PDB file of N, CA and C in Angstrom:
ATOM      1  N   MET A 984      -9.181  12.271  14.716  1.00 80.00           N
ATOM      2  CA  MET A 984      -8.311  11.444  15.520  1.00 80.00           C
ATOM      3  C   MET A 984      -8.532   9.976  15.150  1.00 80.00           C
ATOM      4  N   ILE A 985      -7.431   9.259  15.020  1.00 79.00           N
ATOM      5  CA  ILE A 985      -7.501   7.843  14.678  1.00 79.00           C
ATOM      6  C   ILE A 985      -7.600   7.040  15.969  1.00 79.00           C
ATOM      7  N   VAL A 986      -8.586   6.169  16.014  1.00 84.00           N
ATOM      8  CA  VAL A 986      -8.761   5.314  17.194  1.00 84.00           C
ATOM      9  C   VAL A 986      -8.423   3.875  16.831  1.00 84.00           C
ATOM     10  N   ARG A 987      -8.242   3.065  17.833  1.00 85.00           N
ATOM     11  CA  ARG A 987      -7.831   1.671  17.643  1.00 85.00           C
ATOM     12  C   ARG A 987      -8.793   0.898  16.738  1.00 85.00           C
ATOM     13  N   SER A 988     -10.083   1.150  16.863  1.00 88.00           N
ATOM     14  CA  SER A 988     -11.053   0.420  16.041  1.00 88.00           C
ATOM     15  C   SER A 988     -10.880   0.744  14.555  1.00 88.00           C
ATOM     16  N   ASP A 989     -10.467   1.987  14.230  1.00 88.00           N
ATOM     17  CA  ASP A 989     -10.206   2.345  12.834  1.00 88.00           C
ATOM     18  C   ASP A 989      -9.037   1.534  12.276  1.00 88.00           C
ATOM     19  N   LEU A 990      -7.999   1.387  13.092  1.00 89.00           N
ATOM     20  CA  LEU A 990      -6.830   0.609  12.668  1.00 89.00           C
ATOM     21  C   LEU A 990      -7.194  -0.859  12.479  1.00 89.00           C
ATOM     22  N   GLU A 991      -8.030  -1.379  13.369  1.00 91.00           N
ATOM     23  CA  GLU A 991      -8.450  -2.780  13.263  1.00 91.00           C
ATOM     24  C   GLU A 991      -9.293  -3.009  12.013  1.00 91.00           C
ATOM     25  N   LYS A 992     -10.178  -2.070  11.697  1.00 92.00           N
ATOM     26  CA  LYS A 992     -10.990  -2.186  10.473  1.00 92.00           C
ATOM     27  C   LYS A 992     -10.109  -2.136   9.228  1.00 92.00           C
ATOM     28  N   MET A 993      -9.098  -1.250   9.237  1.00 91.00           N
ATOM     29  CA  MET A 993      -8.195  -1.147   8.099  1.00 91.00           C
ATOM     30  C   MET A 993      -7.425  -2.446   7.926  1.00 91.00           C
ATOM     31  N   LYS A 994      -6.970  -3.050   9.004  1.00 92.00           N
ATOM     32  CA  LYS A 994      -6.256  -4.328   8.929  1.00 92.00           C
ATOM     33  C   LYS A 994      -7.162  -5.404   8.354  1.00 92.00           C
ATOM     34  N   GLU A 995      -8.414  -5.466   8.799  1.00 93.00           N
ATOM     35  CA  GLU A 995      -9.354  -6.454   8.274  1.00 93.00           C
ATOM     36  C   GLU A 995      -9.574  -6.256   6.777  1.00 93.00           C
ATOM     37  N   ASN A 996      -9.697  -4.999   6.337  1.00 92.00           N
ATOM     38  CA  ASN A 996      -9.881  -4.716   4.914  1.00 92.00           C
ATOM     39  C   ASN A 996      -8.683  -5.191   4.096  1.00 92.00           C
ATOM     40  N   LEU A 997      -7.486  -4.926   4.594  1.00 93.00           N
ATOM     41  CA  LEU A 997      -6.290  -5.349   3.868  1.00 93.00           C
ATOM     42  C   LEU A 997      -6.070  -6.853   3.957  1.00 93.00           C
ATOM     43  N   ASP A 998      -6.495  -7.474   5.065  1.00 93.00           N
ATOM     44  CA  ASP A 998      -6.414  -8.940   5.179  1.00 93.00           C
ATOM     45  C   ASP A 998      -7.202  -9.612   4.053  1.00 93.00           C
ATOM     46  N   SER A 999      -8.305  -8.997   3.665  1.00 93.00           N
ATOM     47  CA  SER A 999      -9.169  -9.601   2.645  1.00 93.00           C
ATOM     48  C   SER A 999      -8.558  -9.552   1.245  1.00 93.00           C
ATOM     49  N   ILE A1000      -7.530  -8.714   1.035  1.00 92.00           N
ATOM     50  CA  ILE A1000      -6.920  -8.623  -0.297  1.00 92.00           C
ATOM     51  C   ILE A1000      -5.455  -9.047  -0.303  1.00 92.00           C
ATOM     52  N   VAL A1001      -5.020  -9.762   0.718  1.00 94.00           N
ATOM     53  CA  VAL A1001      -3.648 -10.287   0.732  1.00 94.00           C
ATOM     54  C   VAL A1001      -3.467 -11.208  -0.466  1.00 94.00           C
ATOM     55  N   GLY A1002      -2.383 -11.019  -1.201  1.00 92.00           N
ATOM     56  CA  GLY A1002      -2.098 -11.833  -2.378  1.00 92.00           C
ATOM     57  C   GLY A1002      -2.654 -11.274  -3.668  1.00 92.00           C
ATOM     58  N   GLN A1003      -3.447 -10.232  -3.583  1.00 92.00           N
ATOM     59  CA  GLN A1003      -4.019  -9.633  -4.790  1.00 92.00           C
ATOM     60  C   GLN A1003      -3.165  -8.461  -5.252  1.00 92.00           C
ATOM     61  N   LYS A1004      -3.244  -8.183  -6.549  1.00 94.00           N
ATOM     62  CA  LYS A1004      -2.483  -7.091  -7.128  1.00 94.00           C
ATOM     63  C   LYS A1004      -3.152  -5.765  -6.763  1.00 94.00           C
ATOM     64  N   ILE A1005      -2.339  -4.778  -6.349  1.00 94.00           N
ATOM     65  CA  ILE A1005      -2.861  -3.479  -5.955  1.00 94.00           C
ATOM     66  C   ILE A1005      -2.086  -2.367  -6.656  1.00 94.00           C
ATOM     67  N   GLN A1006      -2.664  -1.191  -6.615  1.00 94.00           N
ATOM     68  CA  GLN A1006      -1.967   0.011  -7.046  1.00 94.00           C
ATOM     69  C   GLN A1006      -1.746   0.853  -5.799  1.00 94.00           C
ATOM     70  N   LEU A1007      -0.522   1.281  -5.602  1.00 92.00           N
ATOM     71  CA  LEU A1007      -0.139   2.019  -4.412  1.00 92.00           C
ATOM     72  C   LEU A1007       0.261   3.428  -4.840  1.00 92.00           C
ATOM     73  N   THR A1008      -0.372   4.435  -4.254  1.00 93.00           N
ATOM     74  CA  THR A1008      -0.052   5.828  -4.547  1.00 93.00           C
ATOM     75  C   THR A1008       0.481   6.462  -3.275  1.00 93.00           C
ATOM     76  N   ALA A1009       1.733   6.894  -3.318  1.00 89.00           N
ATOM     77  CA  ALA A1009       2.361   7.528  -2.158  1.00 89.00           C
ATOM     78  C   ALA A1009       2.478   9.023  -2.424  1.00 89.00           C
ATOM     79  N   ARG A1010       1.952   9.818  -1.533  1.00 87.00           N
ATOM     80  CA  ARG A1010       2.026  11.273  -1.638  1.00 87.00           C
ATOM     81  C   ARG A1010       3.373  11.733  -1.096  1.00 87.00           C
ATOM     82  N   ARG A1011       4.103  12.486  -1.899  1.00 83.00           N
ATOM     83  CA  ARG A1011       5.437  12.935  -1.516  1.00 83.00           C
ATOM     84  C   ARG A1011       5.567  14.458  -1.518  1.00 83.00           C
ATOM     85  N   GLY A1012       4.523  15.151  -1.226  1.00 82.00           N
ATOM     86  CA  GLY A1012       4.598  16.601  -1.204  1.00 82.00           C
ATOM     87  C   GLY A1012       3.383  17.209  -1.873  1.00 82.00           C
ATOM     88  N   ARG A1013       3.475  18.475  -2.154  1.00 82.00           N
ATOM     89  CA  ARG A1013       2.314  19.194  -2.671  1.00 82.00           C
ATOM     90  C   ARG A1013       1.802  18.637  -3.991  1.00 82.00           C
ATOM     91  N   LYS A1014       2.707  18.437  -4.934  1.00 84.00           N
ATOM     92  CA  LYS A1014       2.255  17.997  -6.254  1.00 84.00           C
ATOM     93  C   LYS A1014       2.954  16.726  -6.722  1.00 84.00           C
ATOM     94  N   ARG A1015       3.598  16.035  -5.799  1.00 90.00           N
ATOM     95  CA  ARG A1015       4.336  14.840  -6.188  1.00 90.00           C
ATOM     96  C   ARG A1015       3.659  13.597  -5.625  1.00 90.00           C
ATOM     97  N   ALA A1016       3.504  12.633  -6.484  1.00 89.00           N
ATOM     98  CA  ALA A1016       2.951  11.342  -6.066  1.00 89.00           C
ATOM     99  C   ALA A1016       3.688  10.244  -6.823  1.00 89.00           C
ATOM    100  N   ILE A1017       3.960   9.164  -6.141  1.00 88.00           N
ATOM    101  CA  ILE A1017       4.608   8.011  -6.751  1.00 88.00           C
ATOM    102  C   ILE A1017       3.565   6.905  -6.844  1.00 88.00           C
ATOM    103  N   ILE A1018       3.393   6.362  -8.038  1.00 89.00           N
ATOM    104  CA  ILE A1018       2.413   5.300  -8.254  1.00 89.00           C
ATOM    105  C   ILE A1018       3.166   4.030  -8.640  1.00 89.00           C
ATOM    106  N   ARG A1019       2.898   2.962  -7.901  1.00 90.00           N
ATOM    107  CA  ARG A1019       3.531   1.672  -8.162  1.00 90.00           C
ATOM    108  C   ARG A1019       2.484   0.569  -8.072  1.00 90.00           C
ATOM    109  N   LYS A1020       2.800  -0.552  -8.723  1.00 92.00           N
ATOM    110  CA  LYS A1020       1.949  -1.738  -8.626  1.00 92.00           C
ATOM    111  C   LYS A1020       2.675  -2.761  -7.771  1.00 92.00           C
ATOM    112  N   GLY A1021       1.891  -3.572  -7.075  1.00 93.00           N
ATOM    113  CA  GLY A1021       2.498  -4.598  -6.243  1.00 93.00           C
ATOM    114  C   GLY A1021       1.463  -5.555  -5.695  1.00 93.00           C
ATOM    115  N   VAL A1022       1.894  -6.361  -4.744  1.00 94.00           N
ATOM    116  CA  VAL A1022       1.040  -7.359  -4.115  1.00 94.00           C
ATOM    117  C   VAL A1022       1.218  -7.245  -2.604  1.00 94.00           C
ATOM    118  N   ILE A1023       0.105  -7.247  -1.886  1.00 94.00           N
ATOM    119  CA  ILE A1023       0.195  -7.258  -0.433  1.00 94.00           C
ATOM    120  C   ILE A1023       0.611  -8.670  -0.025  1.00 94.00           C
ATOM    121  N   GLU A1024       1.778  -8.770   0.596  1.00 94.00           N
ATOM    122  CA  GLU A1024       2.306 -10.080   0.980  1.00 94.00           C
ATOM    123  C   GLU A1024       1.738 -10.563   2.301  1.00 94.00           C
ATOM    124  N   LYS A1025       1.768  -9.699   3.301  1.00 94.00           N
ATOM    125  CA  LYS A1025       1.380 -10.135   4.630  1.00 94.00           C
ATOM    126  C   LYS A1025       0.970  -8.936   5.460  1.00 94.00           C
ATOM    127  N   THR A1026       0.048  -9.181   6.398  1.00 94.00           N
ATOM    128  CA  THR A1026      -0.345  -8.132   7.333  1.00 94.00           C
ATOM    129  C   THR A1026       0.069  -8.549   8.742  1.00 94.00           C
ATOM    130  N   TYR A1027       0.459  -7.578   9.504  1.00 95.00           N
ATOM    131  CA  TYR A1027       0.845  -7.759  10.897  1.00 95.00           C
ATOM    132  C   TYR A1027      -0.022  -6.826  11.746  1.00 95.00           C
ATOM    133  N   PRO A1028       0.047  -6.917  13.060  1.00 91.00           N
ATOM    134  CA  PRO A1028      -0.813  -6.064  13.892  1.00 91.00           C
ATOM    135  C   PRO A1028      -0.640  -4.559  13.645  1.00 91.00           C
ATOM    136  N   SER A1029       0.561  -4.102  13.309  1.00 90.00           N
ATOM    137  CA  SER A1029       0.791  -2.664  13.145  1.00 90.00           C
ATOM    138  C   SER A1029       1.145  -2.235  11.727  1.00 90.00           C
ATOM    139  N   ILE A1030       1.621  -3.182  10.902  1.00 95.00           N
ATOM    140  CA  ILE A1030       2.076  -2.843   9.554  1.00 95.00           C
ATOM    141  C   ILE A1030       1.607  -3.883   8.549  1.00 95.00           C
ATOM    142  N   PHE A1031       1.777  -3.551   7.255  1.00 95.00           N
ATOM    143  CA  PHE A1031       1.571  -4.531   6.194  1.00 95.00           C
ATOM    144  C   PHE A1031       2.719  -4.401   5.204  1.00 95.00           C
ATOM    145  N   ILE A1032       3.028  -5.496   4.519  1.00 95.00           N
ATOM    146  CA  ILE A1032       4.161  -5.574   3.605  1.00 95.00           C
ATOM    147  C   ILE A1032       3.648  -5.652   2.170  1.00 95.00           C
ATOM    148  N   VAL A1033       4.236  -4.841   1.289  1.00 94.00           N
ATOM    149  CA  VAL A1033       3.892  -4.839  -0.131  1.00 94.00           C
ATOM    150  C   VAL A1033       5.146  -5.175  -0.928  1.00 94.00           C
ATOM    151  N   ARG A1034       5.041  -6.161  -1.826  1.00 93.00           N
ATOM    152  CA  ARG A1034       6.136  -6.477  -2.749  1.00 93.00           C
ATOM    153  C   ARG A1034       5.833  -5.755  -4.057  1.00 93.00           C
ATOM    154  N   LEU A1035       6.725  -4.823  -4.425  1.00 90.00           N
ATOM    155  CA  LEU A1035       6.531  -4.023  -5.622  1.00 90.00           C
ATOM    156  C   LEU A1035       6.908  -4.815  -6.863  1.00 90.00           C
ATOM    157  N   GLU A1036       6.229  -4.507  -7.966  1.00 87.00           N
ATOM    158  CA  GLU A1036       6.563  -5.110  -9.256  1.00 87.00           C
ATOM    159  C   GLU A1036       7.788  -4.417  -9.831  1.00 87.00           C
ATOM    160  N   ASN A1037       8.466  -5.093 -10.720  1.00 76.00           N
ATOM    161  CA  ASN A1037       9.582  -4.487 -11.443  1.00 76.00           C
ATOM    162  C   ASN A1037       9.026  -3.475 -12.428  1.00 76.00           C
ATOM    163  N   THR A1038       9.744  -2.392 -12.600  1.00 67.00           N
ATOM    164  CA  THR A1038       9.370  -1.410 -13.612  1.00 67.00           C
ATOM    165  C   THR A1038      10.560  -1.181 -14.522  1.00 67.00           C
ATOM    166  N   ARG A1039      10.308  -0.610 -15.677  1.00 64.00           N
ATOM    167  CA  ARG A1039      11.388  -0.362 -16.635  1.00 64.00           C
ATOM    168  C   ARG A1039      12.437   0.579 -16.062  1.00 64.00           C
ATOM    169  N   ASP A1040      12.002   1.589 -15.323  1.00 60.00           N
ATOM    170  CA  ASP A1040      12.928   2.584 -14.805  1.00 60.00           C
ATOM    171  C   ASP A1040      13.469   2.234 -13.424  1.00 60.00           C
ATOM    172  N   SER A1041      13.130   1.065 -12.927  1.00 57.00           N
ATOM    173  CA  SER A1041      13.604   0.657 -11.604  1.00 57.00           C
ATOM    174  C   SER A1041      14.273  -0.710 -11.706  1.00 57.00           C
ATOM    175  N   ALA A1042      15.491  -0.784 -11.246  1.00 60.00           N
ATOM    176  CA  ALA A1042      16.220  -2.055 -11.287  1.00 60.00           C
ATOM    177  C   ALA A1042      16.070  -2.827  -9.989  1.00 60.00           C
ATOM    178  N   GLN A1043      15.164  -2.397  -9.146  1.00 59.00           N
ATOM    179  CA  GLN A1043      14.984  -3.033  -7.844  1.00 59.00           C
ATOM    180  C   GLN A1043      14.018  -4.204  -7.984  1.00 59.00           C
ATOM    181  N   THR A1044      14.574  -5.386  -8.092  1.00 63.00           N
ATOM    182  CA  THR A1044      13.782  -6.582  -8.323  1.00 63.00           C
ATOM    183  C   THR A1044      13.058  -7.006  -7.052  1.00 63.00           C
ATOM    184  N   GLY A1045      11.729  -7.049  -7.109  1.00 75.00           N
ATOM    185  CA  GLY A1045      10.935  -7.557  -6.002  1.00 75.00           C
ATOM    186  C   GLY A1045      11.114  -6.809  -4.695  1.00 75.00           C
ATOM    187  N   ARG A1046      11.282  -5.532  -4.741  1.00 87.00           N
ATOM    188  CA  ARG A1046      11.484  -4.726  -3.540  1.00 87.00           C
ATOM    189  C   ARG A1046      10.281  -4.816  -2.621  1.00 87.00           C
ATOM    190  N   ARG A1047      10.543  -4.946  -1.332  1.00 92.00           N
ATOM    191  CA  ARG A1047       9.475  -5.033  -0.331  1.00 92.00           C
ATOM    192  C   ARG A1047       9.467  -3.758   0.503  1.00 92.00           C
ATOM    193  N   ILE A1048       8.268  -3.231   0.745  1.00 92.00           N
ATOM    194  CA  ILE A1048       8.113  -2.015   1.535  1.00 92.00           C
ATOM    195  C   ILE A1048       7.033  -2.264   2.577  1.00 92.00           C
ATOM    196  N   SER A1049       7.237  -1.704   3.761  1.00 94.00           N
ATOM    197  CA  SER A1049       6.221  -1.826   4.803  1.00 94.00           C
ATOM    198  C   SER A1049       5.573  -0.467   5.042  1.00 94.00           C
ATOM    199  N   PHE A1050       4.291  -0.515   5.376  1.00 93.00           N
ATOM    200  CA  PHE A1050       3.519   0.676   5.689  1.00 93.00           C
ATOM    201  C   PHE A1050       2.690   0.397   6.928  1.00 93.00           C
ATOM    202  N   SER A1051       2.345   1.447   7.639  1.00 93.00           N
ATOM    203  CA  SER A1051       1.451   1.285   8.784  1.00 93.00           C
ATOM    204  C   SER A1051       0.024   1.548   8.319  1.00 93.00           C
ATOM    205  N   TYR A1052      -0.926   1.064   9.079  1.00 92.00           N
ATOM    206  CA  TYR A1052      -2.338   1.290   8.752  1.00 92.00           C
ATOM    207  C   TYR A1052      -2.679   2.769   8.897  1.00 92.00           C
ATOM    208  N   ALA A1053      -1.974   3.453   9.780  1.00 90.00           N
ATOM    209  CA  ALA A1053      -2.187   4.891   9.951  1.00 90.00           C
ATOM    210  C   ALA A1053      -1.805   5.655   8.682  1.00 90.00           C
ATOM    211  N   ASP A1054      -0.817   5.162   7.915  1.00 91.00           N
ATOM    212  CA  ASP A1054      -0.458   5.792   6.644  1.00 91.00           C
ATOM    213  C   ASP A1054      -1.648   5.813   5.693  1.00 91.00           C
ATOM    214  N   VAL A1055      -2.412   4.742   5.681  1.00 91.00           N
ATOM    215  CA  VAL A1055      -3.583   4.660   4.812  1.00 91.00           C
ATOM    216  C   VAL A1055      -4.699   5.572   5.334  1.00 91.00           C
ATOM    217  N   LEU A1056      -4.921   5.534   6.638  1.00 90.00           N
ATOM    218  CA  LEU A1056      -5.995   6.341   7.232  1.00 90.00           C
ATOM    219  C   LEU A1056      -5.725   7.836   7.124  1.00 90.00           C
ATOM    220  N   THR A1057      -4.471   8.247   7.170  1.00 89.00           N
ATOM    221  CA  THR A1057      -4.138   9.663   7.053  1.00 89.00           C
ATOM    222  C   THR A1057      -3.903  10.079   5.606  1.00 89.00           C
ATOM    223  N   ARG A1058      -4.076   9.147   4.692  1.00 89.00           N
ATOM    224  CA  ARG A1058      -3.961   9.367   3.254  1.00 89.00           C
ATOM    225  C   ARG A1058      -2.566   9.758   2.796  1.00 89.00           C
ATOM    226  N   VAL A1059      -1.556   9.318   3.529  1.00 90.00           N
ATOM    227  CA  VAL A1059      -0.180   9.454   3.072  1.00 90.00           C
ATOM    228  C   VAL A1059       0.007   8.519   1.884  1.00 90.00           C
ATOM    229  N   ILE A1060      -0.648   7.350   1.954  1.00 93.00           N
ATOM    230  CA  ILE A1060      -0.664   6.420   0.827  1.00 93.00           C
ATOM    231  C   ILE A1060      -2.107   6.011   0.550  1.00 93.00           C
ATOM    232  N   GLU A1061      -2.349   5.620  -0.687  1.00 93.00           N
ATOM    233  CA  GLU A1061      -3.653   5.079  -1.074  1.00 93.00           C
ATOM    234  C   GLU A1061      -3.426   3.690  -1.647  1.00 93.00           C
ATOM    235  N   VAL A1062      -4.264   2.765  -1.246  1.00 92.00           N
ATOM    236  CA  VAL A1062      -4.196   1.397  -1.743  1.00 92.00           C
ATOM    237  C   VAL A1062      -5.502   1.121  -2.467  1.00 92.00           C
ATOM    238  N   SER A1063      -5.397   0.723  -3.733  1.00 91.00           N
ATOM    239  CA  SER A1063      -6.604   0.398  -4.489  1.00 91.00           C
ATOM    240  C   SER A1063      -6.349  -0.850  -5.331  1.00 91.00           C
ATOM    241  N   PRO A1064      -7.410  -1.600  -5.639  1.00 87.00           N
ATOM    242  CA  PRO A1064      -7.235  -2.776  -6.490  1.00 87.00           C
ATOM    243  C   PRO A1064      -6.672  -2.352  -7.845  1.00 87.00           C
ATOM    244  N   TYR A1065      -5.761  -3.142  -8.383  1.00 85.00           N
ATOM    245  CA  TYR A1065      -5.159  -2.828  -9.667  1.00 85.00           C
ATOM    246  C   TYR A1065      -6.125  -3.178 -10.790  1.00 85.00           C
ATOM    247  N   GLN A1066      -6.306  -2.234 -11.696  1.00 77.00           N
ATOM    248  CA  GLN A1066      -7.140  -2.463 -12.868  1.00 77.00           C
ATOM    249  C   GLN A1066      -6.302  -2.149 -14.093  1.00 77.00           C
ATOM    250  N   SER A1067      -6.018  -3.175 -14.873  1.00 70.00           N
ATOM    251  CA  SER A1067      -5.168  -2.980 -16.044  1.00 70.00           C
ATOM    252  C   SER A1067      -5.896  -2.199 -17.118  1.00 70.00           C
ATOM    253  N   ALA A1068      -5.150  -1.386 -17.853  1.00 62.00           N
ATOM    254  CA  ALA A1068      -5.723  -0.615 -18.962  1.00 62.00           C
ATOM    255  C   ALA A1068      -5.932  -1.557 -20.135  1.00 62.00           C
ATOM    256  N   GLN A1069      -7.117  -1.527 -20.677  1.00 54.00           N
ATOM    257  CA  GLN A1069      -7.434  -2.444 -21.786  1.00 54.00           C
ATOM    258  C   GLN A1069      -7.622  -1.692 -23.058  1.00 54.00           C
TER     259      GLN A1069
END
């Protein structure tokens, strides 16, 4: 069960990386996952906003998506620091 303190800790963790590049993995079913890169723009009491990067196969320039902290805690999405392949 998710309690309020878990949500507050998640918000604090994401507050510390606002403006940094992240990798976002969204689970869309049994074997489907969507991986995108973006930047956390802003955090609010219940949600946070991510501005996605442009991709070759996506014509959506600077698309913004919001997620709740519960999405992260229930592992519907994963947020991790972006590490470029060298």
